[in-house]
CSV table of C-alpha atoms in Angstrom, one decimal:
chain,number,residue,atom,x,y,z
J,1,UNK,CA,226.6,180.5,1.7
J,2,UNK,CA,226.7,184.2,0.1
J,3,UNK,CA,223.8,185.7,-1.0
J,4,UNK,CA,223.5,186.6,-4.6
J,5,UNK,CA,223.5,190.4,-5.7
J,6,UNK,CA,219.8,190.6,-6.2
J,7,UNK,CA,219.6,189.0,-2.8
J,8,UNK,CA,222.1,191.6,-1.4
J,9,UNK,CA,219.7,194.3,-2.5
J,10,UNK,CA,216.5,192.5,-1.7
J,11,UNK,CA,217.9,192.8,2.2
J,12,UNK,CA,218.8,196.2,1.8
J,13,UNK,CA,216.0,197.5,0.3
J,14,UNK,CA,213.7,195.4,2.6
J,15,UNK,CA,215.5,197.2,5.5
J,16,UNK,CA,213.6,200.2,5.1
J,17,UNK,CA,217.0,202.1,2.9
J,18,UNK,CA,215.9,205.0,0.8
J,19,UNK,CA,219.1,205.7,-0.9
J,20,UNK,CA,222.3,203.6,-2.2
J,21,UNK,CA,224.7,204.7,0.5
J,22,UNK,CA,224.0,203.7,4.5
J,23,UNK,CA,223.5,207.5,5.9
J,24,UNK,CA,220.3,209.4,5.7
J,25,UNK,CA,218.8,209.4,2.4
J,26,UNK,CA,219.8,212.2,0.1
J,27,UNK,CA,216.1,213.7,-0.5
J,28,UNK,CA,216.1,217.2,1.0
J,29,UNK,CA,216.7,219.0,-2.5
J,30,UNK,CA,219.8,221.0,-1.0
J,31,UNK,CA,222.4,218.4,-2.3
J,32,UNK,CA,222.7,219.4,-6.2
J,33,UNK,CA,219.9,215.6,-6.7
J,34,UNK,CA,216.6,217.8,-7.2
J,35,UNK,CA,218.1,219.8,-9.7
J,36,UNK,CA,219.3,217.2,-11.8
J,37,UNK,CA,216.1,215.4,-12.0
J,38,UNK,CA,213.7,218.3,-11.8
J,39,UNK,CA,215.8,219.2,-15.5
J,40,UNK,CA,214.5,216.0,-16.9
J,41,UNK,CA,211.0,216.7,-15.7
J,42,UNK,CA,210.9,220.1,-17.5
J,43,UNK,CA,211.7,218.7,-20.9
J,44,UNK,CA,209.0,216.3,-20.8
J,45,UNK,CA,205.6,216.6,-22.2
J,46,UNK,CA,202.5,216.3,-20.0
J,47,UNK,CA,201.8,212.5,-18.8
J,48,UNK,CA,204.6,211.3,-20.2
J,49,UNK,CA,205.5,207.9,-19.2
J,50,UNK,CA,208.7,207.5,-17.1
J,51,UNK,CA,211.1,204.6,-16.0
J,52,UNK,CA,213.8,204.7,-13.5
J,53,UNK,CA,216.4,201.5,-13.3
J,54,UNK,CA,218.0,200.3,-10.2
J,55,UNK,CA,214.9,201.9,-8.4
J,56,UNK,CA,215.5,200.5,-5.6
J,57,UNK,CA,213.1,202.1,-2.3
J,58,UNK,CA,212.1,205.4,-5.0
J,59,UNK,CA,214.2,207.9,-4.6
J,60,UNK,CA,214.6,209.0,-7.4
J,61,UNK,CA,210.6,209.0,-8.6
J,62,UNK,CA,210.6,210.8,-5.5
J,63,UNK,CA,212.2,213.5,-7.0
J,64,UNK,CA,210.6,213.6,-9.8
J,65,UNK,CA,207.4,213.8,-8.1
J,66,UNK,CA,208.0,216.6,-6.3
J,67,UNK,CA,209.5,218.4,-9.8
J,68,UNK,CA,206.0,217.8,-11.2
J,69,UNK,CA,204.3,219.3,-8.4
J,70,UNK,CA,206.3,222.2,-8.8
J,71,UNK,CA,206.4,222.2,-12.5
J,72,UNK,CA,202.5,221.9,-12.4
J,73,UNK,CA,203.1,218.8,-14.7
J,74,UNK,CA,201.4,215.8,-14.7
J,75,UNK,CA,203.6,212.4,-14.9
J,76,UNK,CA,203.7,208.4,-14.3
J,77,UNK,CA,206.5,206.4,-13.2
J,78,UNK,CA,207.6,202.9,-13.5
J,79,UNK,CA,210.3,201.6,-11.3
J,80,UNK,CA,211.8,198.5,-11.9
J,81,UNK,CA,214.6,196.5,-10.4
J,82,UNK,CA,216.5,193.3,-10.2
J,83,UNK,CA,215.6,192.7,-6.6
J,84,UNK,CA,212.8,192.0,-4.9
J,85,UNK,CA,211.0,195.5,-4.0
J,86,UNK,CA,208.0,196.4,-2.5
J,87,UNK,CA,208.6,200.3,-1.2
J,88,UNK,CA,205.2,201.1,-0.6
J,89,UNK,CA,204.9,198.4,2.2
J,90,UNK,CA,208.9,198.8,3.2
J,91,UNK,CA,208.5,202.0,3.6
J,92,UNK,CA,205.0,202.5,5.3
J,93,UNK,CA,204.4,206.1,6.3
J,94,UNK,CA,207.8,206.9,5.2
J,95,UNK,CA,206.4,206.3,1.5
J,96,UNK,CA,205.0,209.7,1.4
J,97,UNK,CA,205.8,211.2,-2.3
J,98,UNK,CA,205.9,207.5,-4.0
J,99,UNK,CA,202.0,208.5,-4.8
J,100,UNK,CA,201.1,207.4,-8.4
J,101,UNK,CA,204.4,205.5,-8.9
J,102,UNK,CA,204.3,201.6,-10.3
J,103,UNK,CA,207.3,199.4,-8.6
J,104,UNK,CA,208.4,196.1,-10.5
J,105,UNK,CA,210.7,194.1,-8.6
J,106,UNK,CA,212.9,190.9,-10.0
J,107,UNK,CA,213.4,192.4,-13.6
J,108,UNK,CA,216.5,192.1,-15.3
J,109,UNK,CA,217.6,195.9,-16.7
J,110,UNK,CA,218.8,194.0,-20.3
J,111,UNK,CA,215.4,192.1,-20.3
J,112,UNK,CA,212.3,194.4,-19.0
J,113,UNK,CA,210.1,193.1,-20.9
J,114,UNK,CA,208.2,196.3,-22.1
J,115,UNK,CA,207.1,197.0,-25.6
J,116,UNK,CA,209.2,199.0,-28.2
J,117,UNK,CA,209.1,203.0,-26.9
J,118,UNK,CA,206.7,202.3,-24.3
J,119,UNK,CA,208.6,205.4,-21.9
J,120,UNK,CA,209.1,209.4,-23.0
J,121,UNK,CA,211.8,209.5,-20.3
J,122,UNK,CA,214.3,207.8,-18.2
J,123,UNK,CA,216.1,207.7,-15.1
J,124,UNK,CA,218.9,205.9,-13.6
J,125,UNK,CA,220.7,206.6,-9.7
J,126,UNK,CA,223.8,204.9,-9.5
J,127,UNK,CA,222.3,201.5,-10.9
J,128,UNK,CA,223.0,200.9,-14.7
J,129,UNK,CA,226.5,200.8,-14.4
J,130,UNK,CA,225.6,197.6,-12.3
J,131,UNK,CA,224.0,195.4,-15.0
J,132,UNK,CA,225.9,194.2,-18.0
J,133,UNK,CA,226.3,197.5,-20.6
J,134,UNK,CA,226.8,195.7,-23.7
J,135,UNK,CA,222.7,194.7,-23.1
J,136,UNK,CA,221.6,196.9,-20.9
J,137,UNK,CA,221.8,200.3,-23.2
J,138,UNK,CA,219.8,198.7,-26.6
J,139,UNK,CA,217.6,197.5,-24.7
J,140,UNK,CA,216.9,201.2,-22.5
J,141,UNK,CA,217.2,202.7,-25.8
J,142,UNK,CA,214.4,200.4,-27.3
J,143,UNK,CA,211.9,201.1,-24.4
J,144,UNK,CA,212.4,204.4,-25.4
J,145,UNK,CA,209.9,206.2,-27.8
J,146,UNK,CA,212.3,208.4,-30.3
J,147,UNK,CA,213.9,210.9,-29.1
J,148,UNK,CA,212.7,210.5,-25.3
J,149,UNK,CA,215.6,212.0,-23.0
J,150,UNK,CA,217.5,210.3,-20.9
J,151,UNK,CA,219.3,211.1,-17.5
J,152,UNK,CA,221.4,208.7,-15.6
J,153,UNK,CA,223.7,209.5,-12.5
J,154,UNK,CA,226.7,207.3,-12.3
J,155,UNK,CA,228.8,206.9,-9.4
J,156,UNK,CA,231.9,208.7,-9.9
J,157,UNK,CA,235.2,206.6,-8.5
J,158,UNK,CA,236.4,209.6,-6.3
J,159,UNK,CA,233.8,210.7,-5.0
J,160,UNK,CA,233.0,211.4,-1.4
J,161,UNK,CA,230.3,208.3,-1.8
J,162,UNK,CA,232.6,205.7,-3.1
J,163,UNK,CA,235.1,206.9,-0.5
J,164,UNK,CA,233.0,206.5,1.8
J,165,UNK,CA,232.1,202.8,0.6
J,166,UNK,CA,235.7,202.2,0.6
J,167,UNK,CA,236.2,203.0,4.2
J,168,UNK,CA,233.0,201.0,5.4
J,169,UNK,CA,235.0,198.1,3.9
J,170,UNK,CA,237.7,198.6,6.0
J,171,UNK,CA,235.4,198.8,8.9
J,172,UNK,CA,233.7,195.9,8.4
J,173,UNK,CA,237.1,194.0,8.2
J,174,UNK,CA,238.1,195.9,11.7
J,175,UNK,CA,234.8,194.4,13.2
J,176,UNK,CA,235.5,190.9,11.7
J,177,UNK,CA,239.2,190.4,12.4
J,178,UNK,CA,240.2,187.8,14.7
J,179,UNK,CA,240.6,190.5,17.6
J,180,UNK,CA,237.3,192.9,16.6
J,181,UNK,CA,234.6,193.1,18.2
J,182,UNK,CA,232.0,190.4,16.4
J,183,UNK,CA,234.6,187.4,17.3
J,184,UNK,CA,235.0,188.4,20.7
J,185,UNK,CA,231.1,188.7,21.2
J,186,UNK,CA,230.9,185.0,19.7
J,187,UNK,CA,233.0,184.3,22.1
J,188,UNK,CA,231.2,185.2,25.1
J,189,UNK,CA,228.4,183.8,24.1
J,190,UNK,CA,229.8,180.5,23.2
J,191,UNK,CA,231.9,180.3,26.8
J,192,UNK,CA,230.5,183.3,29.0
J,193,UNK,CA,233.6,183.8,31.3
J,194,UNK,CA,235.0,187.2,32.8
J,195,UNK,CA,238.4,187.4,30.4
J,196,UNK,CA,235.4,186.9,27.3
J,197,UNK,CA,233.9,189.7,28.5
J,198,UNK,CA,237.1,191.4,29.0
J,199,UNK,CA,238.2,190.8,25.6
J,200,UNK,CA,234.9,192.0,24.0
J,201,UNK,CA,235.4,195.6,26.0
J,202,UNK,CA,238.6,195.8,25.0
J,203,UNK,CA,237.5,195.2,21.3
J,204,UNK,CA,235.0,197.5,21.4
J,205,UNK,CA,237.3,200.4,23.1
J,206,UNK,CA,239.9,199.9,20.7
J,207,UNK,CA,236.8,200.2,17.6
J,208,UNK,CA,235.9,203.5,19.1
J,209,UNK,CA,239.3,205.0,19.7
J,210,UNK,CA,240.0,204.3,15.7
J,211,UNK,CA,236.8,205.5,14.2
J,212,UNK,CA,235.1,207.7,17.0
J,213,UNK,CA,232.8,209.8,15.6
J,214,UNK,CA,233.3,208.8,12.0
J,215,UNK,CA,231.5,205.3,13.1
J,216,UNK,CA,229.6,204.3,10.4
J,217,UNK,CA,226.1,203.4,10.6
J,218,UNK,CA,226.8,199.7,10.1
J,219,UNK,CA,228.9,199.5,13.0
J,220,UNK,CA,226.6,201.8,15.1
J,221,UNK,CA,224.3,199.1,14.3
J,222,UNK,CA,226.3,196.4,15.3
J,223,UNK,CA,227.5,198.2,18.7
J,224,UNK,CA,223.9,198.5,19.4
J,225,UNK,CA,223.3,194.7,18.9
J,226,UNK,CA,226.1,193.4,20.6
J,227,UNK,CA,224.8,195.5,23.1
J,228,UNK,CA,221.1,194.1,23.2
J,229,UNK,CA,222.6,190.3,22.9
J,230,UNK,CA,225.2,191.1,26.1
J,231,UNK,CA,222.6,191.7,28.2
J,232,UNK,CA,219.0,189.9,27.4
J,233,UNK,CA,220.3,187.7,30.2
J,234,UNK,CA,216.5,186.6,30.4
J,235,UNK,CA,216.0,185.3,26.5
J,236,UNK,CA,218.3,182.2,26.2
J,237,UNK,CA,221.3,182.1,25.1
J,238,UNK,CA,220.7,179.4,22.1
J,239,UNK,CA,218.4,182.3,20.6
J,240,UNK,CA,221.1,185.1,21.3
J,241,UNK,CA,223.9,182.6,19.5
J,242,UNK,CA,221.4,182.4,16.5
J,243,UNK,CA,220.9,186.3,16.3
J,244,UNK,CA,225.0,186.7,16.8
J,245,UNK,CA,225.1,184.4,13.8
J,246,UNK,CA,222.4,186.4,11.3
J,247,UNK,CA,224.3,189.7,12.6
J,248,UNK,CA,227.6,188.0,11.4
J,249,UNK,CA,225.8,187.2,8.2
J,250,UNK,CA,224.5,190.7,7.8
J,251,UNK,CA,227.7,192.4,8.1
J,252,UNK,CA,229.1,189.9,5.5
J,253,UNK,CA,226.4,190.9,2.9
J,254,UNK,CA,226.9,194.5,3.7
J,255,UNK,CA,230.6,194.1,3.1
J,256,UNK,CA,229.7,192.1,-0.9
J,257,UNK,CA,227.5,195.2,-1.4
J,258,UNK,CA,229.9,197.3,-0.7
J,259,UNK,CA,232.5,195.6,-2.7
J,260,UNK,CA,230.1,195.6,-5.4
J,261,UNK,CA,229.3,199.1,-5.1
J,262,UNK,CA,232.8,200.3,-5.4
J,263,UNK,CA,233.8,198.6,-8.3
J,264,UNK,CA,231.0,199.7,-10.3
J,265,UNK,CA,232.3,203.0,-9.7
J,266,UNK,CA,233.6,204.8,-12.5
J,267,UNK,CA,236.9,206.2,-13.6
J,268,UNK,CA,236.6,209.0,-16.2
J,269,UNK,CA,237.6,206.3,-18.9
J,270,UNK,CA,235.3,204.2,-17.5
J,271,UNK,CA,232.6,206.9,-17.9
J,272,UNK,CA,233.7,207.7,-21.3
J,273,UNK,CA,233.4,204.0,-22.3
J,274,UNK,CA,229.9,204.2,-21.6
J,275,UNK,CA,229.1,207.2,-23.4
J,276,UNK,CA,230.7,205.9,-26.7
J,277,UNK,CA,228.5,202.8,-25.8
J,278,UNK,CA,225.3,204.7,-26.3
J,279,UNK,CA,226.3,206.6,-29.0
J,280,UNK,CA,227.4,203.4,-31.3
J,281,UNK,CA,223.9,202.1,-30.1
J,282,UNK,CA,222.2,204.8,-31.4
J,283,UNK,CA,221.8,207.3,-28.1
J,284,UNK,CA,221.6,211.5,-29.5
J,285,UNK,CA,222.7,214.7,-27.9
J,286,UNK,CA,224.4,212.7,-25.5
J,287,UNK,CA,226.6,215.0,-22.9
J,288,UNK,CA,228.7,213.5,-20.3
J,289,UNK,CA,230.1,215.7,-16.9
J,290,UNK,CA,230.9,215.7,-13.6
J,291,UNK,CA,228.3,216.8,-11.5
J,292,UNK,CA,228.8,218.5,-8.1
J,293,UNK,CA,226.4,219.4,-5.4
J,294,UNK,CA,225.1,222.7,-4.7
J,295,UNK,CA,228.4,224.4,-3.5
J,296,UNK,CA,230.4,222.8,-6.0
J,297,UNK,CA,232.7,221.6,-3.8
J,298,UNK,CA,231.4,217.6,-3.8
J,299,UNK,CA,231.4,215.1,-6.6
J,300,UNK,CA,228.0,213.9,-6.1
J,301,UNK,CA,228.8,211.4,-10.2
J,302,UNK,CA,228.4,211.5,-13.4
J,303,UNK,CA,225.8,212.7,-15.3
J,304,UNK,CA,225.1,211.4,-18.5
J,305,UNK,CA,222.0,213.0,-20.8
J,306,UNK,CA,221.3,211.5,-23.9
J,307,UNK,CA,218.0,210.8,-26.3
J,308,UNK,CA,216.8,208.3,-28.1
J,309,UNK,CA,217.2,209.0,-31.5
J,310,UNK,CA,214.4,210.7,-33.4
């Protein structure tokens, strides 16, 4: 049975992930992100009211928490999402700069349920181009109080993110396929014998030799399991078969987020599409680019600006 999406992102988020993509979370302010959100901060007047879709773990009111601070502004954040979220207890210590923010899990981003212009500002990373566009935008736009600004970062379909989605796909169906490595640990621990064991080396030498040093953290994971289940020769092996079946289960969600993640990903018509959605819905001074990080070497998405008509 396959999760559902909000079920894919419950697991994710409940992992303890900070950002959309699997490596370290983008939250150092030297990658172009800071910027982008510390412009929306500046436009805004004191306590203003914020809400950032597809929230997710926070980063993004993490960002805007530290552009306050530096801005010597005074804000309040509202993160909803359509999983279940609960960063503040996910995170633990890591939740440092979530201070003062208000996380809403299981809401729907064309249903929130707020009043009419209840928020002077909004946010979105890589998120809204997830939920269904036709609803989603009137419904941002009537959350909004007139002419609140809006900034949302869209993922961009060449970008070195969605590449890198793209390839995590292919390693997950490496690590799947009848000869990769998760079969051939099944098999050893279904009928332990010296050519299982054989098999499940070879497997993992041949993994390595492809991806080497560009092993993603999904399959560093899964090395590190196999790994752990190889050789708990003291916990039995019923309970190692039922922890090689939830990792098999794992890297099949993984792989659907994936999936889902790289089709949302926009094409510049795509992108286009989306601004001439808000603009028939109402949206003002709405801008639409690429946006790179600091060197301007990397596509980091789309930014798309807006406001909600005055």
């Amino acid at each position: 049975m396959h999760a559902s999406n909000s079920e894919l992102w419950t697991g994710y988020w409940q992992s303890g992930r900070i950002d959309t993509g699997m490596g370290a979370p983008t939250d150092n302010g030297k990658d172009g992100f800071s910027a982008f959100w510390q412009m929306l901060v500046g436009e805004l007047p004191d306590d203003a009211r914020i809400i950032d879709l597809g929230t997710g773990n926070g980063a993004v009111p993490r960002h805007l928490n530290r552009a306050a601070k530096c801005l010597g502004k005074t804000i309040s954040i509202i993160g909803i999402d359509a999983a279940s979220i609960d960063p503040t207890r996910t995170l633990g210590m890591d939740a440092d700069g979530l201070a003062g923010v208000t996380f809403i899990g299981d809401t729907d981003l064309t249903k929130t349920g707020f009043g009419d212009g209840s928020f002077q500002g909004a946010t979105s990373q890589f998120a809204i181009e997830h939920a269904e566009a036709g609803k989603a935008v009137p419904e941002l736009l009537r959350i909004l109080d007139s002419g609140a600004p809006f900034q949302l970062l869209l993922l961009h379909a060449s970008s070195p993110l969605v590449l890198s989605f793209v390839r995590q796909i292919g390693e997950i169906d490496t690590l799947m396929a009848d000869d990769g490595l998760v079969p051939a640990m099944r098999h050893v621990l279904e009928e332990p014998s010296t050519r299982a064991t054989d098999a499940l080396e070879k497997a993992g030498r041949m993994h390595m030799e492809r991806y080497g040093e560009n092993l993603s953290p999904i399959a560093e994971e899964i090395f590190a399991a196999v790994a752990i289940l190889i050789n708990s020769a003291d916990v039995p092996l019923p309970v190692r078969r039922q922890a090689a079946s939830r990792m098999d289960m794992r890297l099949k969600d993984e792989q659907a987020r994936l999936h889902q993640l790289a089709r949302a990903a926009m094409d510049e018509n795509a992108a286009h599409d989306l601004r001439d959605l808000f603009q028939t819905a109402g949206a003002a001074s709405l801008a639409l680019e690429r946006m790179y990080d600091e060197d301007e070497r990397a596509v980091l998405g789309w930014a798309l600006t807006g406001q909600c008509a005055p």
